[in-house]
Short mmCIF file of C-alpha atoms in Angstrom, two decimals:
data_model
loop_
_atom_site.label_atom_id
_atom_site.label_comp_id
_atom_site.label_asym_id
_atom_site.label_seq_id
_atom_site.Cartn_x
_atom_site.Cartn_y
_atom_site.Cartn_z
CA UNK A 596 -48.29 7.78 29.18
CA UNK A 597 -51.62 7.18 31.03
CA UNK A 598 -51.16 3.46 30.60
CA UNK A 599 -47.66 3.56 32.03
CA UNK A 600 -48.82 5.61 35.05
CA UNK A 601 -51.17 2.79 36.06
CA UNK A 602 -48.49 0.14 35.81
CA UNK A 603 -46.66 -0.60 39.02
CA UNK A 604 -43.16 -1.89 39.46
CA UNK A 605 -42.49 -5.44 38.36
CA UNK A 606 -39.80 -8.03 38.82
CA UNK A 607 -37.71 -8.57 35.68
CA UNK A 608 -37.34 -12.19 34.64
CA UNK A 609 -34.38 -13.46 32.62
CA UNK A 610 -35.00 -14.68 29.08
CA UNK A 611 -34.45 -18.42 29.26
CA UNK A 612 -33.85 -20.75 26.27
CA UNK A 613 -37.36 -22.18 26.82
CA UNK A 614 -38.90 -18.71 26.47
CA UNK A 615 -36.85 -18.15 23.33
CA UNK A 616 -38.12 -21.45 21.88
CA UNK A 617 -41.76 -20.57 22.66
CA UNK A 618 -41.27 -17.13 21.12
CA UNK A 619 -39.82 -18.59 17.92
CA UNK A 620 -42.68 -21.12 17.69
CA UNK A 621 -45.23 -18.32 18.05
CA UNK A 622 -43.50 -16.33 15.31
CA UNK A 623 -43.43 -19.34 12.99
CA UNK A 624 -47.13 -20.06 13.65
CA UNK A 625 -48.04 -16.42 13.01
CA UNK A 626 -45.99 -16.46 9.82
CA UNK A 627 -47.68 -19.67 8.61
CA UNK A 628 -51.20 -18.33 9.30
CA UNK A 629 -50.33 -15.07 7.59
CA UNK A 630 -48.98 -16.85 4.51
CA UNK A 631 -52.09 -19.00 4.16
CA UNK A 632 -54.16 -15.88 3.43
CA UNK A 633 -51.74 -14.51 0.83
CA UNK A 634 -52.47 -15.27 -2.80
CA UNK A 635 -50.02 -15.85 -5.60
CA UNK A 636 -47.87 -12.88 -6.62
CA UNK A 637 -45.39 -12.14 -9.36
CA UNK A 638 -41.83 -11.58 -8.05
CA UNK A 639 -40.15 -8.41 -9.31
CA UNK A 640 -36.35 -8.08 -9.54
CA UNK A 641 -34.65 -5.63 -7.19
CA UNK A 642 -33.27 -2.89 -9.44
CA UNK A 643 -30.52 -0.41 -8.48
CA UNK A 644 -33.18 2.35 -8.32
CA UNK A 645 -35.20 0.36 -5.78
CA UNK A 646 -32.02 -0.23 -3.74
CA UNK A 647 -31.27 3.49 -3.75
CA UNK A 648 -34.82 4.40 -2.64
CA UNK A 649 -34.66 1.75 0.09
CA UNK A 650 -31.37 3.10 1.44
CA UNK A 651 -32.72 6.66 1.41
CA UNK A 652 -35.83 5.55 3.33
CA UNK A 653 -33.66 3.76 5.90
CA UNK A 654 -31.49 6.86 6.38
CA UNK A 655 -34.59 9.09 6.78
CA UNK A 656 -36.19 6.62 9.22
CA UNK A 657 -32.96 6.40 11.21
CA UNK A 658 -32.70 10.19 11.46
CA UNK A 659 -36.36 10.60 12.55
CA UNK A 660 -36.02 7.75 15.03
CA UNK A 661 -32.89 9.21 16.62
CA UNK A 662 -34.56 12.61 17.06
CA UNK A 663 -37.24 11.09 19.31
CA UNK A 664 -34.91 8.88 21.35
CA UNK A 665 -34.08 10.08 24.83
CA UNK A 666 -31.17 9.21 27.05
CA UNK A 667 -30.73 5.52 27.78
CA UNK A 668 -28.28 3.36 29.68
CA UNK A 669 -26.07 1.30 27.38
CA UNK A 670 -25.81 -2.40 28.14
CA UNK A 671 -22.81 -4.52 27.16
CA UNK A 672 -23.27 -7.13 24.44
CA UNK A 673 -22.74 -10.49 26.11
CA UNK A 674 -21.84 -13.75 24.32
CA UNK A 675 -25.38 -15.02 25.01
CA UNK A 676 -26.86 -12.00 23.21
CA UNK A 677 -24.49 -12.59 20.28
CA UNK A 678 -25.58 -16.25 20.08
CA UNK A 679 -29.29 -15.34 20.14
CA UNK A 680 -28.72 -12.72 17.46
CA UNK A 681 -26.94 -15.20 15.18
CA UNK A 682 -29.73 -17.76 15.67
CA UNK A 683 -32.35 -15.17 14.79
CA UNK A 684 -30.45 -14.20 11.63
CA UNK A 685 -30.16 -17.86 10.57
CA UNK A 686 -33.89 -18.46 11.18
CA UNK A 687 -34.81 -15.27 9.30
CA UNK A 688 -32.58 -16.27 6.40
CA UNK A 689 -34.17 -19.73 6.19
CA UNK A 690 -37.73 -18.36 6.33
CA UNK A 691 -36.89 -15.71 3.74
CA UNK A 692 -35.38 -18.19 1.29
CA UNK A 693 -38.47 -20.43 1.51
CA UNK A 694 -40.67 -17.64 0.11
CA UNK A 695 -38.36 -16.51 -2.69
CA UNK A 696 -39.51 -17.47 -6.17
CA UNK A 697 -37.49 -17.93 -9.31
CA UNK A 698 -35.75 -14.82 -10.64
CA UNK A 699 -33.49 -13.97 -13.53
CA UNK A 700 -29.91 -13.18 -12.38
CA UNK A 701 -28.38 -10.04 -13.85
CA UNK A 702 -24.60 -9.69 -14.24
CA UNK A 703 -22.83 -6.98 -12.25
CA UNK A 704 -21.53 -4.62 -14.92
CA UNK A 705 -18.70 -2.07 -14.44
CA UNK A 706 -21.32 0.69 -14.62
CA UNK A 707 -23.22 -0.79 -11.68
CA UNK A 708 -19.93 -1.10 -9.74
CA UNK A 709 -19.18 2.57 -10.44
CA UNK A 710 -22.64 3.68 -9.28
CA UNK A 711 -22.28 1.56 -6.13
CA UNK A 712 -18.90 3.10 -5.28
CA UNK A 713 -20.28 6.62 -5.85
CA UNK A 714 -23.22 5.90 -3.55
CA UNK A 715 -20.88 4.58 -0.85
CA UNK A 716 -18.70 7.68 -1.11
CA UNK A 717 -21.74 9.99 -0.96
CA UNK A 718 -23.09 8.09 2.06
CA UNK A 719 -19.69 8.30 3.75
CA UNK A 720 -19.46 12.06 3.12
CA UNK A 721 -23.04 12.65 4.36
CA UNK A 722 -22.37 10.54 7.46
CA UNK A 723 -19.16 12.40 8.32
CA UNK A 724 -20.85 15.79 7.95
CA UNK A 725 -23.17 14.91 10.83
CA UNK A 726 -20.38 13.81 13.15
CA UNK A 727 -19.21 16.17 15.81
CA UNK A 728 -15.76 16.52 17.28
CA UNK A 729 -14.52 13.67 19.44
CA UNK A 730 -11.54 13.11 21.70
CA UNK A 731 -9.41 10.14 20.60
CA UNK A 732 -8.42 7.80 23.40
CA UNK A 733 -5.22 5.72 23.19
CA UNK A 734 -5.44 1.94 23.20
CA UNK A 735 -3.78 0.96 26.45
CA UNK A 736 -2.31 -2.49 27.24
CA UNK A 737 -5.19 -3.03 29.69
CA UNK A 738 -7.73 -2.46 26.94
CA UNK A 739 -5.85 -4.87 24.67
CA UNK A 740 -5.84 -7.50 27.42
CA UNK A 741 -9.59 -7.10 28.07
CA UNK A 742 -10.29 -7.32 24.33
CA UNK A 743 -8.31 -10.56 23.99
CA UNK A 744 -10.05 -12.03 27.03
CA UNK A 745 -13.47 -11.18 25.58
CA UNK A 746 -12.55 -12.80 22.27
CA UNK A 747 -11.35 -15.95 24.03
CA UNK A 748 -14.47 -16.13 26.23
CA UNK A 749 -16.74 -15.62 23.21
CA UNK A 750 -14.86 -18.30 21.27
CA UNK A 751 -15.12 -20.79 24.16
CA UNK A 752 -18.84 -20.14 24.71
CA UNK A 753 -19.54 -20.36 20.98
CA UNK A 754 -17.73 -23.70 20.65
CA UNK A 755 -19.61 -25.15 23.65
CA UNK A 756 -22.96 -24.66 21.87
CA UNK A 757 -21.79 -26.06 18.54
CA UNK A 758 -23.08 -29.49 17.59
CA UNK A 759 -21.18 -32.10 15.65
CA UNK A 760 -21.36 -31.72 11.87
CA UNK A 761 -20.97 -34.25 9.09
CA UNK A 762 -18.19 -33.30 6.66
CA UNK A 763 -19.03 -33.72 2.99
CA UNK A 764 -16.28 -34.73 0.53
CA UNK A 765 -15.45 -32.47 -2.38
CA UNK A 766 -16.51 -34.64 -5.30
CA UNK A 767 -15.38 -34.21 -8.94
CA UNK A 768 -18.95 -33.14 -9.80
CA UNK A 769 -18.72 -30.28 -7.30
CA UNK A 770 -15.33 -29.29 -8.73
CA UNK A 771 -16.80 -29.31 -12.27
CA UNK A 772 -19.77 -27.16 -11.23
CA UNK A 773 -17.43 -24.72 -9.50
CA UNK A 774 -15.24 -24.39 -12.59
CA UNK A 775 -18.31 -23.90 -14.80
CA UNK A 776 -19.56 -21.10 -12.56
CA UNK A 777 -16.15 -19.41 -12.68
CA UNK A 778 -16.07 -19.71 -16.48
CA UNK A 779 -19.60 -18.28 -16.80
CA UNK A 780 -18.70 -15.36 -14.51
CA UNK A 781 -15.54 -14.72 -16.50
CA UNK A 782 -17.43 -14.76 -19.82
CA UNK A 783 -20.11 -12.36 -18.56
CA UNK A 784 -17.47 -10.02 -17.14
CA UNK A 785 -15.43 -10.12 -20.36
CA UNK A 786 -18.51 -9.31 -22.46
CA UNK A 787 -19.36 -6.32 -20.28
CA UNK A 788 -15.75 -5.18 -20.35
CA UNK A 789 -15.55 -5.35 -24.14
CA UNK A 790 -18.84 -3.49 -24.56
CA UNK A 791 -18.18 -0.68 -22.08
CA UNK A 792 -14.45 -0.33 -21.40
CA UNK A 793 -12.37 -1.90 -24.16
CA UNK A 794 -11.17 0.56 -26.79
CA UNK A 795 -11.77 3.61 -24.58
CA UNK A 796 -8.72 5.41 -23.30
CA UNK A 797 -8.51 6.81 -19.78
CA UNK A 798 -7.49 10.45 -20.01
CA UNK A 799 -5.34 11.89 -17.23
CA UNK A 800 -4.64 15.60 -16.92
CA UNK A 801 -1.00 16.56 -17.33
CA UNK A 802 -0.78 18.96 -14.41
CA UNK A 803 2.38 20.83 -13.34
CA UNK A 804 2.53 18.65 -10.24
CA UNK A 805 2.56 15.47 -12.33
CA UNK A 806 5.23 16.91 -14.61
CA UNK A 807 7.34 17.80 -11.57
CA UNK A 808 6.99 14.29 -10.15
CA UNK A 809 7.89 12.77 -13.52
CA UNK A 810 11.03 14.91 -13.83
CA UNK A 811 12.01 14.03 -10.25
CA UNK A 812 11.62 10.33 -11.00
CA UNK A 813 13.83 10.70 -14.08
CA UNK A 814 16.53 12.44 -12.05
CA UNK A 815 16.36 9.79 -9.35
CA UNK A 816 16.64 7.02 -11.97
CA UNK A 817 19.63 8.75 -13.62
CA UNK A 818 21.41 9.22 -10.30
CA UNK A 819 20.79 5.59 -9.35
CA UNK A 820 22.07 4.40 -12.75
CA UNK A 821 25.28 6.43 -12.49
CA UNK A 822 25.81 5.25 -8.94
CA UNK A 823 25.56 1.60 -9.99
CA UNK A 824 27.81 2.28 -12.98
CA UNK A 825 30.52 3.85 -10.83
CA UNK A 826 30.39 0.92 -8.42
CA UNK A 827 30.76 -1.65 -11.21
CA UNK A 828 33.45 0.29 -13.12
CA UNK A 829 36.75 -1.59 -13.32
CA UNK A 830 35.22 -4.93 -12.47
CA UNK A 831 34.47 -7.82 -14.80
CA UNK A 832 32.10 -10.74 -14.89
CA UNK A 833 33.83 -14.14 -15.04
CA UNK A 834 32.50 -16.51 -17.73
CA UNK A 835 32.95 -20.27 -17.67
CA UNK A 836 35.00 -21.52 -20.65
CA UNK A 837 33.57 -24.75 -22.04
CA UNK A 838 34.64 -26.73 -25.18
CA UNK A 839 31.86 -25.20 -27.28
CA UNK A 840 32.98 -21.68 -26.40
CA UNK A 841 36.59 -22.60 -27.21
CA UNK A 842 35.56 -24.01 -30.59
CA UNK A 843 33.52 -20.93 -31.50
CA UNK A 844 36.37 -18.67 -30.38
CA UNK A 845 38.89 -20.61 -32.55
CA UNK A 846 36.60 -20.46 -35.59
CA UNK A 847 36.15 -16.71 -35.17
CA UNK A 848 39.94 -16.32 -34.90
CA UNK A 849 40.46 -18.34 -38.10
CA UNK A 850 37.91 -16.21 -39.93
CA UNK A 851 39.63 -13.06 -38.70
CA UNK A 852 43.06 -14.33 -39.83
CA UNK A 853 41.75 -15.25 -43.28
CA UNK A 854 40.18 -11.81 -43.72
CA UNK A 855 43.22 -9.95 -42.38
CA UNK A 856 46.09 -11.80 -44.13
CA UNK A 857 44.43 -12.34 -47.50
CA UNK A 858 44.68 -16.10 -47.28
CA UNK A 859 41.37 -16.43 -49.08
CA UNK A 860 42.80 -14.62 -52.11
CA UNK A 861 45.81 -16.97 -52.24
CA UNK A 862 43.59 -20.02 -52.02
CA UNK A 863 41.55 -18.78 -54.99
CA UNK A 864 44.71 -18.20 -57.07
CA UNK A 865 46.10 -21.64 -56.23
CA UNK A 866 42.79 -23.25 -57.15
CA UNK A 867 42.79 -21.42 -60.50
CA UNK A 868 46.33 -22.53 -61.25
CA UNK A 869 45.43 -26.13 -60.40
CA UNK A 870 42.49 -26.04 -62.82
CA UNK A 871 44.67 -24.60 -65.61
CA UNK A 872 47.29 -27.27 -65.01
CA UNK A 873 44.68 -30.01 -65.20
CA UNK A 874 43.39 -28.66 -68.51
CA UNK A 875 46.94 -28.55 -69.97
CA UNK A 876 47.51 -32.15 -68.93
CA UNK A 877 44.28 -33.16 -70.62
CA UNK A 878 45.10 -31.34 -73.93
CA UNK A 879 48.73 -32.38 -73.93
#
């Protein structure tokens, strides 16, 4: 406070690309000097417990920070600010990856997925409890038009700053590596599924509401079936008559005639008489 009372009014200067470049160089130099004094360390894997503690610390820090913040004037996010933010994220990602050592990957098991979903639901509930009442405002055509214009302007400005890239062909080796990774992921997932889920039944309570819905679905299905039956009653489905069908039909008719008229019995008697006559001719 005493320091700020002694400061007079100044003239704000815009942040030029040159100033951004100098600032990034200073940060890189500071980072390099800082890293030279750091010894060798042993990397530790980030466990779910560490992630949970980290999220809790961020929530607590955010709450304490917001309590001390006064009223400020919001400034719109311009395309230039978006571009600078993306550049900073890319630079941070590159510098971070340079310092990462070798680690052992751990598969994402169904249990970890369940814990993650529970944490997201708890965070969502805790966030909504702190929200007050708000007045919804309709999305007018003017707001839609302004939104589309902003998207087009951002897209145009973003494409102006893009340099030319060199496309890389998708070689068979890259395809093979991709398939191997998919197979490995599938094997790890299947192993976790068999160990934790397979063979265990999911129990669902048979509540009166579920029984009522099931009965209603049965009634609806029965009504729909009878309705379709009444519509199709008295109609027939034409079938194409081909030579094979005619032959099968004729054979079935012959079999029916033989069974009905006793022709088979007569054939047997005639055959027996013929055999007896042949024997008489042989003995005579």
